[in-house]
Coordinates of C-alpha atoms in Angstrom, one line a residue:
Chain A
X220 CA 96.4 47.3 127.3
X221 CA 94.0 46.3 124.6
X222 CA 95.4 46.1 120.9
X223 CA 93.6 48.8 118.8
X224 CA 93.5 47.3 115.2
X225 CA 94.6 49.9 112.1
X226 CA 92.2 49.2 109.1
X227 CA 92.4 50.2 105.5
X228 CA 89.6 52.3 106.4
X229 CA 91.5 54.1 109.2
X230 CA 94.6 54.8 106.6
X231 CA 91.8 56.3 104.4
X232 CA 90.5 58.8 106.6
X233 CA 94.0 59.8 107.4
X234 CA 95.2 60.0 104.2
X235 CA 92.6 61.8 102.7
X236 CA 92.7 64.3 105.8
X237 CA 96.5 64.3 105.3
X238 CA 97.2 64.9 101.2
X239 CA 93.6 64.6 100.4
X240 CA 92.0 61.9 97.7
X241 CA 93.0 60.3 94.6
X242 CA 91.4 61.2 91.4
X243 CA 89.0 58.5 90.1
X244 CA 89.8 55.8 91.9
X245 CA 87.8 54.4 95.6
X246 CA 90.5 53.7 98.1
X247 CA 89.1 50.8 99.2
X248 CA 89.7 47.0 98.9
X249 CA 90.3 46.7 95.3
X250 CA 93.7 49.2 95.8
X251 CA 95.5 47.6 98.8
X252 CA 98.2 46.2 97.1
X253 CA 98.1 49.1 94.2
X254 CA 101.5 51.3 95.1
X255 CA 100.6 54.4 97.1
X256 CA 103.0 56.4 94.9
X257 CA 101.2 55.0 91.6
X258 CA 98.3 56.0 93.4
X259 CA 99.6 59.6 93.4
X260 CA 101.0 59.7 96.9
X261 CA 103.9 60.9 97.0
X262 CA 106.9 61.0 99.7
X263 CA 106.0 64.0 101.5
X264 CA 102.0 62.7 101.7
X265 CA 103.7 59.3 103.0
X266 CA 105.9 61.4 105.9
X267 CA 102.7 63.5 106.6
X268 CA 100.4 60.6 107.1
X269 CA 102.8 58.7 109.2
X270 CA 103.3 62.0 111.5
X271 CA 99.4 61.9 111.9
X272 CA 99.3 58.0 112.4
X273 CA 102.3 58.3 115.4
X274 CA 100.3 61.2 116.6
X275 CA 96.6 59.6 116.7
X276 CA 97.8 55.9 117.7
X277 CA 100.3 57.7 120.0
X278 CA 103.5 55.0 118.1
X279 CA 106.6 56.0 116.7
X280 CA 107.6 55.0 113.2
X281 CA 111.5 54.3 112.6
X282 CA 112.6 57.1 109.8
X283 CA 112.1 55.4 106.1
X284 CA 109.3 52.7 107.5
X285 CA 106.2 54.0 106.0
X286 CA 108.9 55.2 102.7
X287 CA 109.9 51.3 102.4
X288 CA 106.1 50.5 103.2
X289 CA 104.9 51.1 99.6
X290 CA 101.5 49.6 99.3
X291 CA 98.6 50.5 101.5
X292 CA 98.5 46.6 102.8
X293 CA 102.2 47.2 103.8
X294 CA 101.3 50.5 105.5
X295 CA 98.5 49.1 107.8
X296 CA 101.0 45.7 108.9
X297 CA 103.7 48.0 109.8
X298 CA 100.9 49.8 112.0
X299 CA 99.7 46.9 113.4
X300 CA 102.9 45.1 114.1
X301 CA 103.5 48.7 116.1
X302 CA 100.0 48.5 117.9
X303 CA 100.8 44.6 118.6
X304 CA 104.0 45.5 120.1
X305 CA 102.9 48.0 122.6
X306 CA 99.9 46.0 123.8
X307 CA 102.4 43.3 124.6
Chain B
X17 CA 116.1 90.4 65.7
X18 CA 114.3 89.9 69.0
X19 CA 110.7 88.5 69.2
X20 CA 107.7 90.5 70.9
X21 CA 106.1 89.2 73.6
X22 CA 103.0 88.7 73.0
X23 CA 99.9 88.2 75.5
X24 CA 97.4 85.9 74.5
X25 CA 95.5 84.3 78.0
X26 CA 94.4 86.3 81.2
X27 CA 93.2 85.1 84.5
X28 CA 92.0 87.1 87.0
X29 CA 91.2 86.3 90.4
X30 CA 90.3 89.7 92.4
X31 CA 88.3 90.9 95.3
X32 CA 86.0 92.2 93.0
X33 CA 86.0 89.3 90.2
X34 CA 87.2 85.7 89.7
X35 CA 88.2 85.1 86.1
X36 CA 88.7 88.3 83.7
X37 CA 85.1 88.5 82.6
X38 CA 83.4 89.1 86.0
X39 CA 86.6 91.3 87.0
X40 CA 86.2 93.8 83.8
X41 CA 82.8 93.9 84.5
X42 CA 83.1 95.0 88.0
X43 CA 85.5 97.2 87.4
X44 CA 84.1 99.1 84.4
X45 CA 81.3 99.6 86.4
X46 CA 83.4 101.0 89.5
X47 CA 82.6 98.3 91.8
X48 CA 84.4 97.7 94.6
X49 CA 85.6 94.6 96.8
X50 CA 86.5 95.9 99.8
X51 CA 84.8 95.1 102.6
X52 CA 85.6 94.8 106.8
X53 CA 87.5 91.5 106.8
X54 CA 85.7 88.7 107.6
X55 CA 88.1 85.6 107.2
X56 CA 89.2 86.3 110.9
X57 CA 88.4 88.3 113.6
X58 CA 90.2 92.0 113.0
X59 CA 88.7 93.9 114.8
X60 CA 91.8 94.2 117.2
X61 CA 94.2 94.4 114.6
X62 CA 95.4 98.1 112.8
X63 CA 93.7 97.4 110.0
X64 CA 90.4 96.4 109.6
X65 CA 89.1 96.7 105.8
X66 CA 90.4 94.6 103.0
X67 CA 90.5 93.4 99.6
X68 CA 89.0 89.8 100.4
X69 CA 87.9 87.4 97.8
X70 CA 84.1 86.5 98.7
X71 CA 83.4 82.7 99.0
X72 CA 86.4 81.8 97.7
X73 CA 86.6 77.6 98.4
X74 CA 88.8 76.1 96.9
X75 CA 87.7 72.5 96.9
X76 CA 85.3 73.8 94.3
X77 CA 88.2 74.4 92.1
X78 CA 91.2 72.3 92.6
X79 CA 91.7 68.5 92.7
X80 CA 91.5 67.1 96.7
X81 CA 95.2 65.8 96.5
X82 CA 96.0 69.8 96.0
X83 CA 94.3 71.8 99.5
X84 CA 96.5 70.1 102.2
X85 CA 99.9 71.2 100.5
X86 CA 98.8 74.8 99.6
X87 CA 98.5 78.0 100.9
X88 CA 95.6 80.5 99.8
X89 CA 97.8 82.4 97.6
X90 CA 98.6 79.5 95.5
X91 CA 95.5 78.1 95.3
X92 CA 94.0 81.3 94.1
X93 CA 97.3 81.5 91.7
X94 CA 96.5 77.7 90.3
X95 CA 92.7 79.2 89.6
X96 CA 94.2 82.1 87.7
X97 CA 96.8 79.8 85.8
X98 CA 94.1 77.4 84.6
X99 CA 91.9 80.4 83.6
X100 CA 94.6 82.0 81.5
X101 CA 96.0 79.1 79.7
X102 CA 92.4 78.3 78.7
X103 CA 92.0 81.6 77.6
X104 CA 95.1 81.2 75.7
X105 CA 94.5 78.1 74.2
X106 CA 97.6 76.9 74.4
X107 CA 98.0 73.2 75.4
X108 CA 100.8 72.9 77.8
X109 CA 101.5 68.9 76.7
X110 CA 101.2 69.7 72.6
X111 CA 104.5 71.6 73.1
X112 CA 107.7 70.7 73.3
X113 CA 108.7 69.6 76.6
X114 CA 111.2 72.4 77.8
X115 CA 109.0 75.0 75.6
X116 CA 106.2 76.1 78.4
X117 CA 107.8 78.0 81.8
X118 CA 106.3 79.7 84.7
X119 CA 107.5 83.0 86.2
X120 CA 105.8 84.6 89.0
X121 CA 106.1 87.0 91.4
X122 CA 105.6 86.6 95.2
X123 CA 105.8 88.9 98.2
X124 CA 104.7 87.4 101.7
X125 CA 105.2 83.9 101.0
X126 CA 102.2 81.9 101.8
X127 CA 101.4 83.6 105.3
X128 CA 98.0 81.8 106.0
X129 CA 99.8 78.7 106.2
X130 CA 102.8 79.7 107.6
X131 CA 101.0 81.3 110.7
X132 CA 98.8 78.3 110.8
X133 CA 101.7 75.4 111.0
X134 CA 104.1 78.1 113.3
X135 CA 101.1 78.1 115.3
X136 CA 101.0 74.6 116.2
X137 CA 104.8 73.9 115.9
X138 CA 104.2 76.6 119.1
X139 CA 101.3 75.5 121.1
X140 CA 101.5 71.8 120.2
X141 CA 104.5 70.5 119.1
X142 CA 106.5 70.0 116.4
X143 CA 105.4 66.8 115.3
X144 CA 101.6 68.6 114.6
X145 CA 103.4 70.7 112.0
X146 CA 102.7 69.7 108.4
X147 CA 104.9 67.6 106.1
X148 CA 103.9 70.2 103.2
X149 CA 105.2 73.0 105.6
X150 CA 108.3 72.3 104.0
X151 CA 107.6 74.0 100.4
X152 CA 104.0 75.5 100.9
X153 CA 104.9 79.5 102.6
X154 CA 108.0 79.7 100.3
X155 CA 107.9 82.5 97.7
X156 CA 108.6 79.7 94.9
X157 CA 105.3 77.6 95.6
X158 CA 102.9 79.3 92.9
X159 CA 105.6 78.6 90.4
X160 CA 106.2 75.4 92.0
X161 CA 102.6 74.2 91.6
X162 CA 101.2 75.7 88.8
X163 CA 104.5 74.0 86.8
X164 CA 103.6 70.7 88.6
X165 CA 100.0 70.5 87.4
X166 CA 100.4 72.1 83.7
X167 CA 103.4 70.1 82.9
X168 CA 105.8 73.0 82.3
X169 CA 109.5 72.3 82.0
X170 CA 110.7 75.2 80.4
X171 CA 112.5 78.5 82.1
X172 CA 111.1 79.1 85.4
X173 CA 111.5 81.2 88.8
X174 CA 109.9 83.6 91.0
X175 CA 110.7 87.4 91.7
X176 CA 110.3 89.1 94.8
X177 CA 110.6 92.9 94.8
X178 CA 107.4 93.5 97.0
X179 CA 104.8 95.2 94.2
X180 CA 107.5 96.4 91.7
X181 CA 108.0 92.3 91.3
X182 CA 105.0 92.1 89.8
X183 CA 106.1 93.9 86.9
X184 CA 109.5 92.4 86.7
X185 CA 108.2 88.8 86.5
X186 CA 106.5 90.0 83.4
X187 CA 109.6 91.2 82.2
X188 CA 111.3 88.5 83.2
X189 CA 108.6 86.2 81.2
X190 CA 109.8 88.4 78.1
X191 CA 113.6 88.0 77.7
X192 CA 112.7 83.4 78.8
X193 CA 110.6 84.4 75.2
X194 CA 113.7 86.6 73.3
X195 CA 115.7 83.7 74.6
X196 CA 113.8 81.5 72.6
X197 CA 111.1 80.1 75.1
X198 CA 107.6 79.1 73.7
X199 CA 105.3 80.3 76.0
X200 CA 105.4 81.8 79.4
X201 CA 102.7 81.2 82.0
X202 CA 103.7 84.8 84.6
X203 CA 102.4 87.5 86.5
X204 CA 101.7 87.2 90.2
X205 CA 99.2 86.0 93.2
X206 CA 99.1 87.2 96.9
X207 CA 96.8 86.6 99.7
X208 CA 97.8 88.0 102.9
X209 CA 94.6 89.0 104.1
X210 CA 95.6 87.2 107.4
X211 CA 96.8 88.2 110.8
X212 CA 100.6 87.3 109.8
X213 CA 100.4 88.9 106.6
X214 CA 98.4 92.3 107.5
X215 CA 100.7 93.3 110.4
X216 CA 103.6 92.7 108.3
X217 CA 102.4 95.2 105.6
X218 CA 101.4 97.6 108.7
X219 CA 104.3 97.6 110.3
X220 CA 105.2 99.9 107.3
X221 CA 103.3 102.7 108.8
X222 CA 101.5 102.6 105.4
X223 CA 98.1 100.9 105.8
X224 CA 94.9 102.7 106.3
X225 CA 93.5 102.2 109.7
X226 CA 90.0 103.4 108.5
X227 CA 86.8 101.0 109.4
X228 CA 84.6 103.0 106.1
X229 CA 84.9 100.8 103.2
X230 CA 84.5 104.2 101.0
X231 CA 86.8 106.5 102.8
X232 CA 90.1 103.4 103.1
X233 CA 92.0 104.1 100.3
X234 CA 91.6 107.6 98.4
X235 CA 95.1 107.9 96.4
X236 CA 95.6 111.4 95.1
X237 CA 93.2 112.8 97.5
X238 CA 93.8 115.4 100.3
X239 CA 92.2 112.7 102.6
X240 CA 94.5 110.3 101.3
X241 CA 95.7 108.3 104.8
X242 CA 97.2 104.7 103.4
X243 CA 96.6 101.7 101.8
X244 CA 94.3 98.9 101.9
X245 CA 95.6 95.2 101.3
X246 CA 93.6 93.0 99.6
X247 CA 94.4 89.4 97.9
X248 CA 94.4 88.3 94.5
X249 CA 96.3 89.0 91.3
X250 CA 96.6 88.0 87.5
X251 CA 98.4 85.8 85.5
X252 CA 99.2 86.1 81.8
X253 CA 100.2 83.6 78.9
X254 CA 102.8 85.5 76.9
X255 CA 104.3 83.6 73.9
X256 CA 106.1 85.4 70.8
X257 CA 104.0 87.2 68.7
X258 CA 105.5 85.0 65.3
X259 CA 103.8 82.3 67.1
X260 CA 100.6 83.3 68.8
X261 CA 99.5 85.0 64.5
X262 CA 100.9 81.2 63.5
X263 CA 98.2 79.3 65.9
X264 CA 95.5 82.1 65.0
X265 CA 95.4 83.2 68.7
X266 CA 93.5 86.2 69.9
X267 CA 96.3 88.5 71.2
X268 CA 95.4 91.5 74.0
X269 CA 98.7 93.0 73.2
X270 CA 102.5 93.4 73.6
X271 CA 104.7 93.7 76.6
X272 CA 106.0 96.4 74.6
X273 CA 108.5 98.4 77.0
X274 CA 109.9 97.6 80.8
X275 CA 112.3 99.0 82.6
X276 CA 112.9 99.1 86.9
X277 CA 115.0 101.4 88.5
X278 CA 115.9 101.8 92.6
X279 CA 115.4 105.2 94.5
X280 CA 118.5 106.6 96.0
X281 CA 119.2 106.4 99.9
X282 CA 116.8 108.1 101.9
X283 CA 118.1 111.5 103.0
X284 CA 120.4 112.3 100.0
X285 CA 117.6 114.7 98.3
X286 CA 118.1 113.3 95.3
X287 CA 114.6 112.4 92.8
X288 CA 113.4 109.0 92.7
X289 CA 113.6 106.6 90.7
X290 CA 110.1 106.1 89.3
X291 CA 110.5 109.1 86.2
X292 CA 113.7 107.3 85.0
X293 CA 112.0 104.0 84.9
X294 CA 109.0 105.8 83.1
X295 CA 111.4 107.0 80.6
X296 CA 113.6 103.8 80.5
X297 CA 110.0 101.6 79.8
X298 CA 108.4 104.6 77.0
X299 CA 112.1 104.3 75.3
X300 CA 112.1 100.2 74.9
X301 CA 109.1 100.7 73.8
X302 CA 110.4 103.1 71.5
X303 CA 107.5 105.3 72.2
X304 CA 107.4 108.9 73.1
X305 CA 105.1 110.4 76.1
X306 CA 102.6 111.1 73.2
X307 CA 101.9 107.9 72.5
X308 CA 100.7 106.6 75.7
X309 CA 96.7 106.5 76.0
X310 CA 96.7 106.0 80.1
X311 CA 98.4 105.2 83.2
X312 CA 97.7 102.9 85.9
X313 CA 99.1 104.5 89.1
X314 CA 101.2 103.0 91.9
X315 CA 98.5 104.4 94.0
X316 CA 100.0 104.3 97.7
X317 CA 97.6 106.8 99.1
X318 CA 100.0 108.4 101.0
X319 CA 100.6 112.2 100.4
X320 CA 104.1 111.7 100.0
X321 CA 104.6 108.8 97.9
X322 CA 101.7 110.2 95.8
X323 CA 103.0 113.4 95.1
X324 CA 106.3 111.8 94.2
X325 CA 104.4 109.4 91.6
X326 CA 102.5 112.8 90.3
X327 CA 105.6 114.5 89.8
X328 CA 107.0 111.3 87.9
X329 CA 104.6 111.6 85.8
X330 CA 103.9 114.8 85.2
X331 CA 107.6 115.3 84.3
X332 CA 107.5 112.3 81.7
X333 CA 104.2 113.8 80.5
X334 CA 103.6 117.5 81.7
X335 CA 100.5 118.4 84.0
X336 CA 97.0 116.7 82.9
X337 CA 99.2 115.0 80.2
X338 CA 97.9 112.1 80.0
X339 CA 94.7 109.9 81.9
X340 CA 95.5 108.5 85.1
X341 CA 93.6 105.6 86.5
X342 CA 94.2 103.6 89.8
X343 CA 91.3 101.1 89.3
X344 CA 93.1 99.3 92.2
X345 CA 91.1 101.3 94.8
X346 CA 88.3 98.3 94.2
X347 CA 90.6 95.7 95.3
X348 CA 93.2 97.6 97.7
X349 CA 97.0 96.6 97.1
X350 CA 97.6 93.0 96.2
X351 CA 101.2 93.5 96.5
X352 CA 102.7 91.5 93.8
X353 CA 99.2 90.5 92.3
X354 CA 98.5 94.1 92.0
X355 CA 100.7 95.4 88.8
X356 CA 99.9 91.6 86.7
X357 CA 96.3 92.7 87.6
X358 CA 96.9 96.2 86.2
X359 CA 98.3 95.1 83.0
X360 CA 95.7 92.8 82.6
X361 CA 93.2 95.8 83.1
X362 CA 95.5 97.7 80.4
X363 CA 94.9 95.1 78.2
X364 CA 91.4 94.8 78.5
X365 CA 91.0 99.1 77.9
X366 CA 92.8 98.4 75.0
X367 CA 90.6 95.9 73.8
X368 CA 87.5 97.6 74.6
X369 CA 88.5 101.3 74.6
X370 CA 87.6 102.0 78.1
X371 CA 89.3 103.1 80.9
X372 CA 88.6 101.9 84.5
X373 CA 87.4 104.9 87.1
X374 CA 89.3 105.4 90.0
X375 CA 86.4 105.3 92.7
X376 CA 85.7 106.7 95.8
X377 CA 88.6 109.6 94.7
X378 CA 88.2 113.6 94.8
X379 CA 91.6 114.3 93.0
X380 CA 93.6 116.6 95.2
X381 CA 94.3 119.6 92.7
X382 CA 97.7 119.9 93.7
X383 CA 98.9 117.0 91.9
X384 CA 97.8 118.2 88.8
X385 CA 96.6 114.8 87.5
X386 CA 94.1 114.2 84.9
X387 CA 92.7 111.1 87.4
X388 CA 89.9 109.3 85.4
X389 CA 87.5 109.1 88.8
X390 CA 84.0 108.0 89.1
X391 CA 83.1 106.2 86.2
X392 CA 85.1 104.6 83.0
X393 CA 85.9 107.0 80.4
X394 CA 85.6 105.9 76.7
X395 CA 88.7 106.2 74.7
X396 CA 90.7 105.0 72.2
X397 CA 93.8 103.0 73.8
X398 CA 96.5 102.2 71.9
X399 CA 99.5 101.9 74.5
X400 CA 99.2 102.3 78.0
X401 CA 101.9 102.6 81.0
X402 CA 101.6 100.1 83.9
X403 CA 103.6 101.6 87.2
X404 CA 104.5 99.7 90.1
X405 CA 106.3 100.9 93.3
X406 CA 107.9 98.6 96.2
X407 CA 108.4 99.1 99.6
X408 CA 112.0 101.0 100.3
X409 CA 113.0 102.0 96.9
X410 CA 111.4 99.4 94.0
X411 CA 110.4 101.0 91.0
X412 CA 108.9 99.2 88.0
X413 CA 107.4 100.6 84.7
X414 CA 105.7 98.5 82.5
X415 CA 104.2 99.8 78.3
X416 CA 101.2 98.0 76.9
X417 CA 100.3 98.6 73.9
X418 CA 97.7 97.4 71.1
X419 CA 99.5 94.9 67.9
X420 CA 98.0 95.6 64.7

């Protein structure tokens, strides 16, 4: 199976579908190691964007992964790492 | 000594108005937002015409990060709480931290959403239902969320007593002042004007099943055959009077009097409970019949309930003692946004010494109301009376009245 890659610009469009966008701020390259909570996502927008992750890439996320992921570079690895290990 | 409860910031957001402004103005002028519903397809459903609020989008008005985790009725009730603390002038952060709370009423619970996530936990699974699920259809979220984006830390909950809770969030708003609370952001929101939240409320038997816009809801008429919903509601900043005259704020008026009372089982034969709570209100007031300018009726439309609010009132007051208004035929029943948005209206005769109409109404003669119908009546109003009926036995009167 071929290994879909998760960009920043995939966690984005989910997380702007999911808890919508951050006030003043681009979420692009400049914020991928800013915290997603300092970027005024909290907890419950971190579960809801993993549920639509698991349910677009068709993964499962262990409980607390995406909590102890805290920046959006940490997000997409933990994706990836997912992605990597089902194309495997 | 205790403090009075002044109000000094409305928002409105009604089927016939969003903000206060464009409300009054619509309602002064008797015009009417009801309309056959057009948020969904209804024509299958028991009741057809509604209070909607026209173009309503709340991306317009409310940050991004807000929409996914709310309902309708709370982003409608985060419009309305901007508008009034605006109004008020009151900046939540320039107070001190626990001195700023939120009490509001709530009836349904945020149905839109609620239908919208059962319906997937349903059809697709329970890992398509929404993380915000968890908070967004309780009765608490408009307090919740209007606390969370004003900063307000002070004394805070959320009443549910179907429409009479509009009244007793007020009240409650009140004694958090007495008790020595700043400033109280309260009154209620509701928007059920979905398939959930309409067969709910006709499942009551107490809805009007009418399709003419004119002929839905006609309280204290002989046609009189139910109630229409509709969406919306008001909330008020109410601070103590010492400090609104301190600030140099523009007060409406006082909460003046309140009292709520419960009717007695059904079948005993023994009078409800609305004339005690009229009574119970007028004498915290420490006003006499005499001294009220108008009242703004429960309204149910329904020959029975009505002629028990007409003899209420006519006992407190005698027969054509007093104006009677029910401007709430232009927006139908907004269950617990539907008293906050009758005081507000109170407030606003006061301040301009109108009284709303009543529309679409030919008063039944029966009742022996004096029902202020077709167009606004000019008069002086110096205290009015604010009445609020729930669903199996609520009753909630509310006094109004002008501060010198």
């Amino acid at each position: 199976m071929e290994q879909q890659e998760f960009t920043l610009a995939d966690l984005a469009r989910i997380l702007l579908d999911a808890a919508g966008a951050v006030e003043g701020a681009a979420f692009d390259e400049g914020i991928v190691d800013a915290e997603l909570e300092q970027l005024g996502y909290d907890s419950l927008a971190i579960l809801e964007t993993g549920s639509r992750i698991e349910r677009e890439y068709g993964i499962t996320l262990d409980d607390g992964v995406l909590v102890d992921a805290r920046t959006p570079r940490a997000v997409i690895e933990v994706v990836n790492a997912h992605l990597a290990a089902r194309a495997a | 000594m205790t403090a009075a409860a002044v109000v000094t910031g409305i928002g409105v957001v009604a089927p016939n108005g969003l903000g206060a402004d464009d409300y009054w103005d619509a309602t002064t002028r008797g015009r009417g937002g009801l309309r056959a519903i057009t948020r969904f397809d209804a024509s299958a459903y028991p009741i057809r015409v509604a209070g909607e609020i026209p173009g309503f989008a709340a991306t317009e008005h409310l940050p991004s990060r807000l929409i996914p985790q709310t309902d309708r009725m709370t982003q409608l009730a985060l419009v309305a709480a901007e508008q009034a603390l605006a109004d008020s002038g009151v900046d939540p952060a320039a107070q001190p931290e626990f001195a700023v709370g939120a009490v509001t009423a709530s009836s349904s619970g945020g149905t839109e959403f609620g239908q919208n996530e059962l319906t997937k936990l349903m059809v697709r699974g329970g890992n398509h239902v929404s993380a915000y699920h968890s908070f967004a259809w309780f009765y608490a979220a408009n307090t919740g969320q209007i606390s969370i984006r004003h900063g307000l830390r002070g004394p805070s909950g959320v009443i549910v007593a179907d429409e009479a809770g509009g009244l007793d969030a007020l009240a409650q708003a009140r004694r958090n002042i007495r008790r020595g609370g700043a400033v109280m952001v309260t009154g209620g929101v509701d928007a059920s004007v979905w398939p959930w939240g309409l067969v709910s409320q006709s499942a009551h038997g107490l809805t009007s099943g009418a399709d003419d816009v004119d002929r839905a809801y006609l309280p204290f008429d002989a046609r009189a055959g139910g109630y229409v919903p509709g969406e919306g509601g008001a909330l008020l900043v109410v601070e103590p009077a010492d400090a609104a005259r301190a600030r140099g704020a523009r007060v409406y008026g006082e909460l003046a009097g309140y009292a709520a009372t419960f009717d007695p089982k059904p079948g005993t034969g023994r009078e409800p409970g609305l004339r005690r709570a009229i009574e119970l209100a007028l004498a915290d007031a420490a006003l006499t019949p005499g001294d009220v300018d108008v009242v703004f009726a429960d309204a149910a439309a329904d020959l029975e309930l009505d002629g028990r609010e007409a003899a209420a009132i006519n006992a407190v007051f005698g027969p054509r003692g007093v104006p009677v208004t029910a401007p709430k035929t232009m927006t139908g029943r907004l269950q617990c946004g539907a008293a906050p948005l009758d005081v507000a209206a109170a407030l606003l005769a006061i301040r301009d010494g109108l009284i709303p109409p009543t529309t679409n109404v030919s008063p039944e003669s029966r009742y022996e109301l004096d029902l202020v119908v077709a167009q606004a009546r000019p008069a002086r109003v110096g205290a009015a009376l604010v009445l609020a009926r729930g669903h199996r036995g609520f009753n909630s009167a509310m006094v109004v009245r002008a501060v010198a």
